mmCIF file of C-alpha atoms and ligand atoms in Angstrom:
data_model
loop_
_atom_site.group_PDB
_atom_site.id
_atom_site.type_symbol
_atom_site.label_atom_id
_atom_site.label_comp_id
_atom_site.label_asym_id
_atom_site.label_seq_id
_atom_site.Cartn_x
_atom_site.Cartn_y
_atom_site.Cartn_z
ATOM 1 C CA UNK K 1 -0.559 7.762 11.184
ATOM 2 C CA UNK K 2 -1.536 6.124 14.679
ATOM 3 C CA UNK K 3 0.606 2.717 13.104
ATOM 4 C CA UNK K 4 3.674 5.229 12.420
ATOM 5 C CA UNK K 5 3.615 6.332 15.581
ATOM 6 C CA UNK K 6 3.539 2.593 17.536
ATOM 7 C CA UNK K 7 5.748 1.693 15.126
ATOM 8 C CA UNK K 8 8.670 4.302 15.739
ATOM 9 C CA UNK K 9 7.887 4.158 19.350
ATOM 10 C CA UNK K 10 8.566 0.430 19.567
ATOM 11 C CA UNK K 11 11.119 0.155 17.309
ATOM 12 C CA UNK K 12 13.122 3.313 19.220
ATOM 13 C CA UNK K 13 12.436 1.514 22.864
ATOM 14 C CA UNK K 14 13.831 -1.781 21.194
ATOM 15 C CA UNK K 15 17.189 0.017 20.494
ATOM 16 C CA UNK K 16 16.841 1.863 23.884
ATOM 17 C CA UNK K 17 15.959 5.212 22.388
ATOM 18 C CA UNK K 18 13.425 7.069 24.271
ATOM 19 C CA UNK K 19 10.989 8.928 22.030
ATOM 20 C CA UNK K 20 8.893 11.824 22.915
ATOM 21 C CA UNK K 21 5.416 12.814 20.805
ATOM 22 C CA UNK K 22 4.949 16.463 19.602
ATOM 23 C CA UNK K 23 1.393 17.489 20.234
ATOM 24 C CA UNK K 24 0.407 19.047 16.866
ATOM 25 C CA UNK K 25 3.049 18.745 14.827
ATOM 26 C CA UNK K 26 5.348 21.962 13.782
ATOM 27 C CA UNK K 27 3.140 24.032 16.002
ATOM 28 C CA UNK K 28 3.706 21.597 19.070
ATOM 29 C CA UNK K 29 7.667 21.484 18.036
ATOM 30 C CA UNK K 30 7.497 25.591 18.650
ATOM 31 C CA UNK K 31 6.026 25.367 22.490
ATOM 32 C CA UNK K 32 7.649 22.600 23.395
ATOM 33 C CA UNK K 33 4.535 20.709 23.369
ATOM 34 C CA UNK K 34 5.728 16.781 23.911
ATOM 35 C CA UNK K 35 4.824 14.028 25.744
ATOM 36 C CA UNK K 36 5.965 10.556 26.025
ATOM 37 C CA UNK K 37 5.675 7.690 23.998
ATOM 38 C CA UNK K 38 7.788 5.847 25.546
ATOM 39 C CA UNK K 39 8.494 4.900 29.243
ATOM 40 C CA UNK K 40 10.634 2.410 31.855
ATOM 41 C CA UNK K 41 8.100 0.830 33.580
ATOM 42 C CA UNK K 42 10.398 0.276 36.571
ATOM 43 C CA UNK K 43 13.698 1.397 37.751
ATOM 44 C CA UNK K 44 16.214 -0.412 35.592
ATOM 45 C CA UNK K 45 13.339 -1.780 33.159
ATOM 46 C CA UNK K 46 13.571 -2.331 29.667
ATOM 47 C CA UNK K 47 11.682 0.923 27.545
ATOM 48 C CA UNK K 48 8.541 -0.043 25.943
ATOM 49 C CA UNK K 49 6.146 2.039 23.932
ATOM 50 C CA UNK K 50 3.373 3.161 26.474
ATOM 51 C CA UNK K 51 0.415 1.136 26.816
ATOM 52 C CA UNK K 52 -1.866 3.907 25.007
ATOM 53 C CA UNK K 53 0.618 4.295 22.303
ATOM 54 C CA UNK K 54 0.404 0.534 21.387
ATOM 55 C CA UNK K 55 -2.954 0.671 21.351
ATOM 56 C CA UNK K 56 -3.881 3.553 19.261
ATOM 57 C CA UNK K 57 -1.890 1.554 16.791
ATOM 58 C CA UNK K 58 -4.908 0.087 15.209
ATOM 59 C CA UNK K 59 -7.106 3.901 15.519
ATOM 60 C CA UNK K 60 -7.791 5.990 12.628
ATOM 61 C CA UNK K 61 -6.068 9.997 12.582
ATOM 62 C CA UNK K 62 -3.484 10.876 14.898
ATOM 63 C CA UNK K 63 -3.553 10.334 18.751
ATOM 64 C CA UNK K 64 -1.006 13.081 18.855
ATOM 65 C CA UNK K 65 -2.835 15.572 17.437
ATOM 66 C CA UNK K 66 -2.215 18.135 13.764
ATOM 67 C CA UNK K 67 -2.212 21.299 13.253
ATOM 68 C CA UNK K 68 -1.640 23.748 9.803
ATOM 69 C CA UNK K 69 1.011 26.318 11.582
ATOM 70 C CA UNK K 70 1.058 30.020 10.045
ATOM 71 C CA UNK K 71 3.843 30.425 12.812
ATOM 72 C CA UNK K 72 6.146 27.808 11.411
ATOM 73 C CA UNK K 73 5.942 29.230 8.008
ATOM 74 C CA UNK K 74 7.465 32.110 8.964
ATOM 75 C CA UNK K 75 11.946 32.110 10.071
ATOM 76 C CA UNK K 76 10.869 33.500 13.128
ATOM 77 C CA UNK K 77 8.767 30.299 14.320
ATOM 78 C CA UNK K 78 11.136 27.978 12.779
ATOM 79 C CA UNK K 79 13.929 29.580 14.861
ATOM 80 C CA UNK K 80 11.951 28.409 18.171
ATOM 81 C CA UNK K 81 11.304 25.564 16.811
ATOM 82 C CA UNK K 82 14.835 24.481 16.291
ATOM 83 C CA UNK K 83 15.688 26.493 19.867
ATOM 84 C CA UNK K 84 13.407 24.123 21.687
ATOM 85 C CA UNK K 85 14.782 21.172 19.677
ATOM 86 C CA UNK K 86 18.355 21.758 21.064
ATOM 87 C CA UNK K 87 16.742 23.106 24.630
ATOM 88 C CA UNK K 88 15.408 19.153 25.317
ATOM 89 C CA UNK K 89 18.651 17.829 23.002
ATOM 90 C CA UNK K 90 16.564 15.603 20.887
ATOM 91 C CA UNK K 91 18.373 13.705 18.043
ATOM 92 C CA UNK K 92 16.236 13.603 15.424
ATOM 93 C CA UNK K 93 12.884 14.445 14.232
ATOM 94 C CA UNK K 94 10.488 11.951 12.465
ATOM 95 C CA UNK K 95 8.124 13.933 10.338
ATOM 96 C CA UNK K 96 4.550 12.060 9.392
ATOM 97 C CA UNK K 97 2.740 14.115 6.589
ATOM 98 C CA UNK K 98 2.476 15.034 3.282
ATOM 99 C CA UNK K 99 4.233 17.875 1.108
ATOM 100 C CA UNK K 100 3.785 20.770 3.528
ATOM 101 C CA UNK K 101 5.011 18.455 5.873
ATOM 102 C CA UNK K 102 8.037 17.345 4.112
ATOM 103 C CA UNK K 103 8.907 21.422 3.358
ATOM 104 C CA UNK K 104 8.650 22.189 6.837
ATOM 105 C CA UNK K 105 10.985 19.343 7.571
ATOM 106 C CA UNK K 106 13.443 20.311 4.686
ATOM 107 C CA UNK K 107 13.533 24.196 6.156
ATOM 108 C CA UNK K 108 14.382 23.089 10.136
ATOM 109 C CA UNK K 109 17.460 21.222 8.387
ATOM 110 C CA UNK K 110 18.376 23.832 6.005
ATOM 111 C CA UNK K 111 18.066 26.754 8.305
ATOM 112 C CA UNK K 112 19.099 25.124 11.799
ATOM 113 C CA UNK K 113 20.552 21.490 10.873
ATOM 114 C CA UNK K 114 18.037 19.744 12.471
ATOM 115 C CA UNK K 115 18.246 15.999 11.997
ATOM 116 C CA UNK K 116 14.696 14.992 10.122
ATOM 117 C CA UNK K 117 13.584 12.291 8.715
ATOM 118 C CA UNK K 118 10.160 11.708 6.825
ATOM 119 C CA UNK K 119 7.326 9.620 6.686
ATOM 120 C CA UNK K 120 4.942 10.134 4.006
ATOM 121 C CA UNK K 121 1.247 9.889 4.601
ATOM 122 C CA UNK K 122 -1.413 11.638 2.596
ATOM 123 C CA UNK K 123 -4.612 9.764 1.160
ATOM 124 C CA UNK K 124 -4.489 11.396 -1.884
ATOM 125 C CA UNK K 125 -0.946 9.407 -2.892
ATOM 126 C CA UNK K 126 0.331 12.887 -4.455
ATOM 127 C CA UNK K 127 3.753 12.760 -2.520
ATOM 128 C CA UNK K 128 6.829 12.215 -4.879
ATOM 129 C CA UNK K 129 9.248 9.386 -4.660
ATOM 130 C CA UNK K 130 6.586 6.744 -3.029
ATOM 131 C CA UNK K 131 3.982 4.440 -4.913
ATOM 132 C CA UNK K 132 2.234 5.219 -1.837
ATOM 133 C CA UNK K 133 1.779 6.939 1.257
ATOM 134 C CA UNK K 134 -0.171 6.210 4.697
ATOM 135 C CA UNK K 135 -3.900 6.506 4.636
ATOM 136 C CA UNK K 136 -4.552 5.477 0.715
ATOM 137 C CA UNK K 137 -5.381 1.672 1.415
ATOM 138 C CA UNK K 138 -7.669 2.660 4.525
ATOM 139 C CA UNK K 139 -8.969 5.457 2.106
ATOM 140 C CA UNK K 140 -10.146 3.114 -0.855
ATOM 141 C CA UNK K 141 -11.423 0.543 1.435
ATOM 142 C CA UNK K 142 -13.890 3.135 2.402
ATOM 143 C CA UNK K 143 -14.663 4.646 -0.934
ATOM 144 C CA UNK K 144 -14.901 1.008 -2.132
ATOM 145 C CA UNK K 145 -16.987 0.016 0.409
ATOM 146 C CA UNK K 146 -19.617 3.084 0.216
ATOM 147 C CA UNK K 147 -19.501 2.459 -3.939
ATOM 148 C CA UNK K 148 -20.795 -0.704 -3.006
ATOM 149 C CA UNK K 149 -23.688 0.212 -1.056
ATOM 150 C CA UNK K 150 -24.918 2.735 -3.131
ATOM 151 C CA UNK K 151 -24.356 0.435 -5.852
ATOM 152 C CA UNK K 152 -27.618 -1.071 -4.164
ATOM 153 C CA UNK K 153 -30.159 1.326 -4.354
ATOM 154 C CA UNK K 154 -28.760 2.594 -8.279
ATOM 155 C CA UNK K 155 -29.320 -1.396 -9.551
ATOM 156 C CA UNK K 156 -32.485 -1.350 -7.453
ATOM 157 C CA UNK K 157 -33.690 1.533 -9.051
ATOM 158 C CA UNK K 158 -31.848 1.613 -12.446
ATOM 159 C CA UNK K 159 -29.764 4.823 -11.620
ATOM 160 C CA UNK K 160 -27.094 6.442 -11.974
ATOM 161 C CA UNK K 161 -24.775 7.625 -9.495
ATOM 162 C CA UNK K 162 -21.667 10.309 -9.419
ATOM 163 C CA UNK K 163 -19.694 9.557 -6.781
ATOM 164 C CA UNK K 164 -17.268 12.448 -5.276
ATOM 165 C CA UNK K 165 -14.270 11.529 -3.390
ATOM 166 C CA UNK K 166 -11.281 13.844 -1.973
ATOM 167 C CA UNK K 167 -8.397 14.390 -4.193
ATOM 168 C CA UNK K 168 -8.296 18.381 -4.549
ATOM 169 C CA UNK K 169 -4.934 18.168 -6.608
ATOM 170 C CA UNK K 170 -4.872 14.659 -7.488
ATOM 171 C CA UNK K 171 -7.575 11.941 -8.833
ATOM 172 C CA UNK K 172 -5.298 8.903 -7.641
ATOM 173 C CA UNK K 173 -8.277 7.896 -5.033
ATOM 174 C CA UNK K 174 -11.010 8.345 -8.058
ATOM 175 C CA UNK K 175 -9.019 6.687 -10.409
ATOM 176 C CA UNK K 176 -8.066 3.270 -8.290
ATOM 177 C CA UNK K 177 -11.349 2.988 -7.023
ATOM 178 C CA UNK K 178 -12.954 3.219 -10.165
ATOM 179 C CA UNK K 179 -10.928 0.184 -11.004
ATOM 180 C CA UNK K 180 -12.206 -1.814 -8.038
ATOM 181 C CA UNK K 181 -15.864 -0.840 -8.117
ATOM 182 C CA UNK K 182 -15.892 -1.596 -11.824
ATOM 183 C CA UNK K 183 -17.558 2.133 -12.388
ATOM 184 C CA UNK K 184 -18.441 2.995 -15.547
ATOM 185 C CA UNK K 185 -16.487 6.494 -15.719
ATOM 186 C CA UNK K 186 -13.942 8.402 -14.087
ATOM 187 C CA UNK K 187 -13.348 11.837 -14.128
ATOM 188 C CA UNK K 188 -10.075 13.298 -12.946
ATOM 189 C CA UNK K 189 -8.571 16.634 -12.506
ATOM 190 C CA UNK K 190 -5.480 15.474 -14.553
ATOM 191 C CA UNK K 191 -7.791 15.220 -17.347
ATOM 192 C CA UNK K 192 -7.452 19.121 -17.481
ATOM 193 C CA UNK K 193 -11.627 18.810 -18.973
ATOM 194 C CA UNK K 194 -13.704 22.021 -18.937
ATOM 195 C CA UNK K 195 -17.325 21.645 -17.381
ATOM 196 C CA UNK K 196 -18.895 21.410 -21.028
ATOM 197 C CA UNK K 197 -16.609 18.178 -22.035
ATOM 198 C CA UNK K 198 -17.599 16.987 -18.849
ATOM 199 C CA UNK K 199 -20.717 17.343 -18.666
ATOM 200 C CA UNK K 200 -20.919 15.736 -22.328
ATOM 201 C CA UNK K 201 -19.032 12.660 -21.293
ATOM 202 C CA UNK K 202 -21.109 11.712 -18.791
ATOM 203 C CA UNK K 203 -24.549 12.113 -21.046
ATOM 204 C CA UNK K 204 -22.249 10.083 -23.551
ATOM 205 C CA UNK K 205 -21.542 7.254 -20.462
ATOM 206 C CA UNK K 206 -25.309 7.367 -19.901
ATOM 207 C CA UNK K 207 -26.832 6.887 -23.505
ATOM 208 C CA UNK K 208 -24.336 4.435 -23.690
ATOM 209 C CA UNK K 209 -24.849 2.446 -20.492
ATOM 210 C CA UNK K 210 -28.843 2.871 -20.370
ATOM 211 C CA UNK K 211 -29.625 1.161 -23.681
ATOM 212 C CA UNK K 212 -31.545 -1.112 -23.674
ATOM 213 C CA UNK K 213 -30.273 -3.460 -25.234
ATOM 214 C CA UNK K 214 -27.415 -3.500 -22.495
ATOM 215 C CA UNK K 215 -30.129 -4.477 -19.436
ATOM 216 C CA UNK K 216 -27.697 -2.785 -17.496
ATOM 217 C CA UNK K 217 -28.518 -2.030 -13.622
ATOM 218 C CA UNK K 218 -26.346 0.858 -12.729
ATOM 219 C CA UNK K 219 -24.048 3.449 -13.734
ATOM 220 C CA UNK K 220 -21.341 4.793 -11.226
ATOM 221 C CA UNK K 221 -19.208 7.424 -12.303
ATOM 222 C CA UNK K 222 -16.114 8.343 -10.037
ATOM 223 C CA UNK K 223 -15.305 12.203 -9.551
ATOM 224 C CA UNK K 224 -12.086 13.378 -8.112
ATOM 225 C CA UNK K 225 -13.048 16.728 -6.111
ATOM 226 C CA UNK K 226 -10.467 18.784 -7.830
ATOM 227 C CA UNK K 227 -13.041 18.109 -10.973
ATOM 228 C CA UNK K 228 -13.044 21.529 -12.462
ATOM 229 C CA UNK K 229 -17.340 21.756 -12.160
ATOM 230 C CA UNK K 230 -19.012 20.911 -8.540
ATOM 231 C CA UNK K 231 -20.908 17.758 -8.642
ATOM 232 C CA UNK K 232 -24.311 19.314 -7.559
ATOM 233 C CA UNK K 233 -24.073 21.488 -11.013
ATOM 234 C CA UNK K 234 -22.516 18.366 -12.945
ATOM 235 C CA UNK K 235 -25.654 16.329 -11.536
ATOM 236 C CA UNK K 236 -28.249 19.390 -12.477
ATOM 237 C CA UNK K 237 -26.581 19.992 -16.144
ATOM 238 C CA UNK K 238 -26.499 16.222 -17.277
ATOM 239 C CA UNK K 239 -30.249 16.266 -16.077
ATOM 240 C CA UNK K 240 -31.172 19.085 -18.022
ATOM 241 C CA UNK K 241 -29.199 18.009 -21.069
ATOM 242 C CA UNK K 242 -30.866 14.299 -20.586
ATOM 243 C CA UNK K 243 -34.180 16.139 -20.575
ATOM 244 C CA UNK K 244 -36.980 13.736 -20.601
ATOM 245 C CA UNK K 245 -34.789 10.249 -21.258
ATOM 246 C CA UNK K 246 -35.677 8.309 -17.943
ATOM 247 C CA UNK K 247 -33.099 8.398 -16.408
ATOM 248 C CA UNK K 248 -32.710 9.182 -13.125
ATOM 249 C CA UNK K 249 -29.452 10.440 -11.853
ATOM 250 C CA UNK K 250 -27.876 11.161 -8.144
ATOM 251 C CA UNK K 251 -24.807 12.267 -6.786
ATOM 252 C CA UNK K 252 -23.352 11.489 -3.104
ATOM 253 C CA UNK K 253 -20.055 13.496 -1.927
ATOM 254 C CA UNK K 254 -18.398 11.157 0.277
ATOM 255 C CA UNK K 255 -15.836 14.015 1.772
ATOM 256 C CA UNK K 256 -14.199 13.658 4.930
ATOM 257 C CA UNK K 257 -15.578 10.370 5.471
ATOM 258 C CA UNK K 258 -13.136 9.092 3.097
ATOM 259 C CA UNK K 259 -10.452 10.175 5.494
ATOM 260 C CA UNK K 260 -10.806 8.444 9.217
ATOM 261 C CA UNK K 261 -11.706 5.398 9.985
ATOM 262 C CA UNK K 262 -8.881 2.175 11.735
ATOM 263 C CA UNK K 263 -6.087 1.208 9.502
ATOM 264 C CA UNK K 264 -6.397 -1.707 6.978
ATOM 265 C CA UNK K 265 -3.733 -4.233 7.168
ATOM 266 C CA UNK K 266 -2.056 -2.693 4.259
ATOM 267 C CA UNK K 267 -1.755 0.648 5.867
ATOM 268 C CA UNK K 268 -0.718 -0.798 9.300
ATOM 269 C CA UNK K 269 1.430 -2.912 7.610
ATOM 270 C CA UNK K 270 3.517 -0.055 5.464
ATOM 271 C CA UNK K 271 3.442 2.123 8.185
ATOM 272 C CA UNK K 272 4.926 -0.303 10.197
ATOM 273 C CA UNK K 273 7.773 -0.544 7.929
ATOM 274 C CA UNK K 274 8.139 3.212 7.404
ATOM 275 C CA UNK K 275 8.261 3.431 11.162
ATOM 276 C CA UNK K 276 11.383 0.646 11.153
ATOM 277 C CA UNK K 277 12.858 2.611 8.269
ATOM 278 C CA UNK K 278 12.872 5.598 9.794
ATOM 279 C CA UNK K 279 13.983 4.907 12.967
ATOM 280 C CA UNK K 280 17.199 3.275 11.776
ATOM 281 C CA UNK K 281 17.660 6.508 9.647
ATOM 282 C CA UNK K 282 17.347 9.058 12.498
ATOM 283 C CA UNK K 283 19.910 6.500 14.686
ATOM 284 C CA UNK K 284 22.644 6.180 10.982
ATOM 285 C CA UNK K 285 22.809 9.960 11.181
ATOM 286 C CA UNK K 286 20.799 10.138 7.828
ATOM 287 C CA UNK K 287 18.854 13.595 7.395
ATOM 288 C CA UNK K 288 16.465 15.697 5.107
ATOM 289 C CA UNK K 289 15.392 12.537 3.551
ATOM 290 C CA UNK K 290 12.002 10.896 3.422
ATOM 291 C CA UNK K 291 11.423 7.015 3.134
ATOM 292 C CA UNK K 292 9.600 5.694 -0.172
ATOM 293 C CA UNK K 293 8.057 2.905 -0.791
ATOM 294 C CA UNK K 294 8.396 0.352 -3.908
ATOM 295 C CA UNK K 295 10.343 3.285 -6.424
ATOM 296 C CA UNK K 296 12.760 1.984 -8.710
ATOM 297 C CA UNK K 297 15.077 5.131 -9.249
ATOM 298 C CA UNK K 298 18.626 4.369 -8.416
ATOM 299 C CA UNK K 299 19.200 7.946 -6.506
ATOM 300 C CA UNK K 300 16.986 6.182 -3.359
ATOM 301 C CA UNK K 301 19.419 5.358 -0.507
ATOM 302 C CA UNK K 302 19.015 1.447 0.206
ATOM 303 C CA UNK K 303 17.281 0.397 3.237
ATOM 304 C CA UNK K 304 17.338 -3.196 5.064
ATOM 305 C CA UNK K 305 13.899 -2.820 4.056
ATOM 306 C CA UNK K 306 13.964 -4.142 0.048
ATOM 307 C CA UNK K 307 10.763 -2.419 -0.585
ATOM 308 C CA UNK K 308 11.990 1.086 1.155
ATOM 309 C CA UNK K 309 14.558 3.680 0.066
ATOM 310 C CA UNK K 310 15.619 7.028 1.830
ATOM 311 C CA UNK K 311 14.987 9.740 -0.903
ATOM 312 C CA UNK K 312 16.713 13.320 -0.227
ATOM 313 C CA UNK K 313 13.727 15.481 0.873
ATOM 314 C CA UNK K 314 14.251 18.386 -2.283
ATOM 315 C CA UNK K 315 13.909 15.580 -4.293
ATOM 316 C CA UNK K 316 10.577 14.791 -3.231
ATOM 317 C CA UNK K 317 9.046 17.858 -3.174
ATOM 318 C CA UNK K 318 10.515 18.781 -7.146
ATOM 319 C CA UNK K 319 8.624 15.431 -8.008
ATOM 320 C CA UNK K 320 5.306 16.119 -6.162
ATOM 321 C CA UNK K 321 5.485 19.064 -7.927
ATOM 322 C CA UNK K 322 5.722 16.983 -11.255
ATOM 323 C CA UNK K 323 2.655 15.064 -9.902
ATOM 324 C CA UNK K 324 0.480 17.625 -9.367
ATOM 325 C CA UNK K 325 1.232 19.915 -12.416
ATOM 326 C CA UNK K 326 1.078 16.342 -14.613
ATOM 327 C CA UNK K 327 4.689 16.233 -16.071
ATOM 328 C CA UNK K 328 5.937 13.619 -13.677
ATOM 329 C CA UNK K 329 5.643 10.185 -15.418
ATOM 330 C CA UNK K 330 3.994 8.974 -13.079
ATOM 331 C CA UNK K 331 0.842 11.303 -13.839
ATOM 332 C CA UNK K 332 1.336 10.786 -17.388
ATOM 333 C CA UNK K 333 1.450 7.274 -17.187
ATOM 334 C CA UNK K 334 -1.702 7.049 -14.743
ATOM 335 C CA UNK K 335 -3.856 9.531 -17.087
ATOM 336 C CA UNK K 336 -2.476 6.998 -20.091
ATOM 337 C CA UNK K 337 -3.704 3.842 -18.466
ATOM 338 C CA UNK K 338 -7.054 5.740 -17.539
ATOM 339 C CA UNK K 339 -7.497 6.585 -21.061
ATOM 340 C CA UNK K 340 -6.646 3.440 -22.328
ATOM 341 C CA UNK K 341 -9.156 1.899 -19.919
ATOM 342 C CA UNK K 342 -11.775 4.615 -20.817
ATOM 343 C CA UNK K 343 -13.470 2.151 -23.329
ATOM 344 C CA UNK K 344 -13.251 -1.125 -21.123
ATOM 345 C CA UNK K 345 -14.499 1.033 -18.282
ATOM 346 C CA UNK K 346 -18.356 2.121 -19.822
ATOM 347 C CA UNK K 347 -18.707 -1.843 -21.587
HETATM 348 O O1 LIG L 401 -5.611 15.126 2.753
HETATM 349 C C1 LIG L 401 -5.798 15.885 1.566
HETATM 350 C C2 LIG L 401 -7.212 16.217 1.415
HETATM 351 O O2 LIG L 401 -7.879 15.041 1.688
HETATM 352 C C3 LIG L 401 -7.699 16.750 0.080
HETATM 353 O O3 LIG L 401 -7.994 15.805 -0.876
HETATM 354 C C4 LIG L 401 -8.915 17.523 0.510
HETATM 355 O O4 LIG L 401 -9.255 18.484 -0.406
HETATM 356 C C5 LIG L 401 -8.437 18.120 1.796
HETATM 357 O O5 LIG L 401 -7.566 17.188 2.352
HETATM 358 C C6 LIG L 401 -9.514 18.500 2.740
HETATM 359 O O6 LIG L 401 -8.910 19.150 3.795
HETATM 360 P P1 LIG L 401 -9.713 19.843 4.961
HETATM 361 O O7 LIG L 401 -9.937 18.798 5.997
HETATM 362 O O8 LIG L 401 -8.801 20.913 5.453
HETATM 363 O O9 LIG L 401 -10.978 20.342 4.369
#
């Protein structure tokens, strides 16, 4: 979120826009909580995105702070919201978040006409209307990276490992990083699997994996945390249902490590083009839309970015609906190439 930031803030002092930062988000927005990210270093200078702004570019989380608002969810909050909006006479609002985010933005233009425009950024890549958000690259290089390490004590010691990651709702994070850590399972919450199926597939990845005849090292299995059984109670029931095979069996929940860290160069990169993107929105008079990255359908509002559309905001929150409750094609498509991969996964 830091690259969003730098990036709107330089962008908006390269078209001579000042921009201000709202300390934790909707709540900030309410008290008038701001300060500046960008500045005139001299009388008559050029604005340029302060020196701390430009630097926090390349820092994990947000410099400006995030907050979950009960006041904003209520017409009351969003009122002062919008009154100290029009109190400082800011132009626009660029929103950096996921769906709550994105309904939050939708209301302050529905209710009050506040200009917003969106930025999506959510590591579990379960907003609608964007291949992906901010965070998701940073997010697998971690998981990746941790897979990989544990990867040396399981072949060391000829175990197996379940691996938890974040992904309440959605199993995108699971799912891509079993592909890149060459796992031997993955078990998703879009699977819609009961604790007894799972708990049967992964004996059945086991007996498979462990033969002998395979001399295999390791077995990873990814698990999406929105897995309907917790891993602690997967990890005891495949142990009792393995009984006295030899095998020995671990699980690790990475949790909220999967979710700081500094930006990879994909995620700087995309943010860095959402930032552009949205910049130029807010300054075209475009509102209640959110910019997506690589989607083909035609509704998107061109960008000067070819990879970039502007998507109306009740758009995207009807399809991250879809993506959560698995109707959107895009689930159905991801659970189809997961189960098409199921077999290629445990060889
Ligand atoms: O960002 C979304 C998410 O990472 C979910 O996958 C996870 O369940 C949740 O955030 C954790 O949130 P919190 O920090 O509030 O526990």
């Amino acid at each position: 979120m830091n690259a969003a930031i730098r990036a709107v803030a330089k962008v908006a002092a390269a078209r001579d826009t000042p921009v201000w930062g709202i300390i934790n988000g909707f709540d900030g927005l309410i008290d008038g909580r701001f300060r500046p990210l960008t500045r005139r270093a001299g009388k008559g200078a050029a604005l340029s995105p302060m020196p701390d702004v430009e630097y926090a570019g390349g820092l994990g989380g947000t410099v400006l702070g995030t907050a979950r608002s009960p006041r904003f969810m209520t017409r009351e909050g969003r009122s002062q919201a919008a009154a100290t909006y029009e109190e400082y006479s800011l132009e626009g609002l660029i929103v950096i978040g996921g769906n709550g985010t994105m309904e939050g933005a939708h209301h302050l233009y529905l209710e009050h006409g506040v200009r917003v425009v969106g930025i999506p950024a959510s590591i579990d890549n379960d907003i609608g209307l964007t291949r992906e958000s901010i965070g998701v690259d940073t997010a697998l290089n971690t998981i990746v990276e941790a897979c990989d390490r544990i990867s040396d004590t399981a072949a060391s010691h000829h175990r197996a490992f379940i691996v938890e990651v974040m992904g309440r709702n959605s199993g995108y994070l699971a799912m891509a990083a079993a592909v890149a850590t060459a796992a031997d399972a993955v078990l998703l919450p879009e699977q819609g699997r009961g604790p007894d199926e799972i708990v049967k597939a992964v004996v059945d990845v086991l007996h498979q994996s462990f033969d002998a005849s395979r001399e295999k090292r390791r077995v990873l299995i990814l698990k999406a945390e929105g897995v309907q059984i917790p891993t602690e109670e997967l990890v005891d029931r495949v142990r009792q249902e393995m009984g006295s095979d030899e095998i020995e069996i671990r699980g690790t929940i990475l949790g909220h490590i999967v979710r700081g860290g500094n930006p990879s160069f994909r995620d700087r990169l995309i943010a860095g083009r959402f930032g552009l993107v949205a910049v130029n929105a807010v300054l075209d008079g475009h509102t209640d839309v959110m910019a997506g990255w690589n989607i083909e359908e035609q509704n998107g509002i061109p960008t000067s970015d070819t990879w970039i559309k502007l998507f109306p905001i009740p758009d995207v929150i009807a399809e991250t609906e879809a993506l959560l409750d698995g109707s959107s094609h895009v689930t159905i498509d991801r659970v189809r190439r997961m189960e098409e991969i199921h077999g290629v996964l445990s060889i």
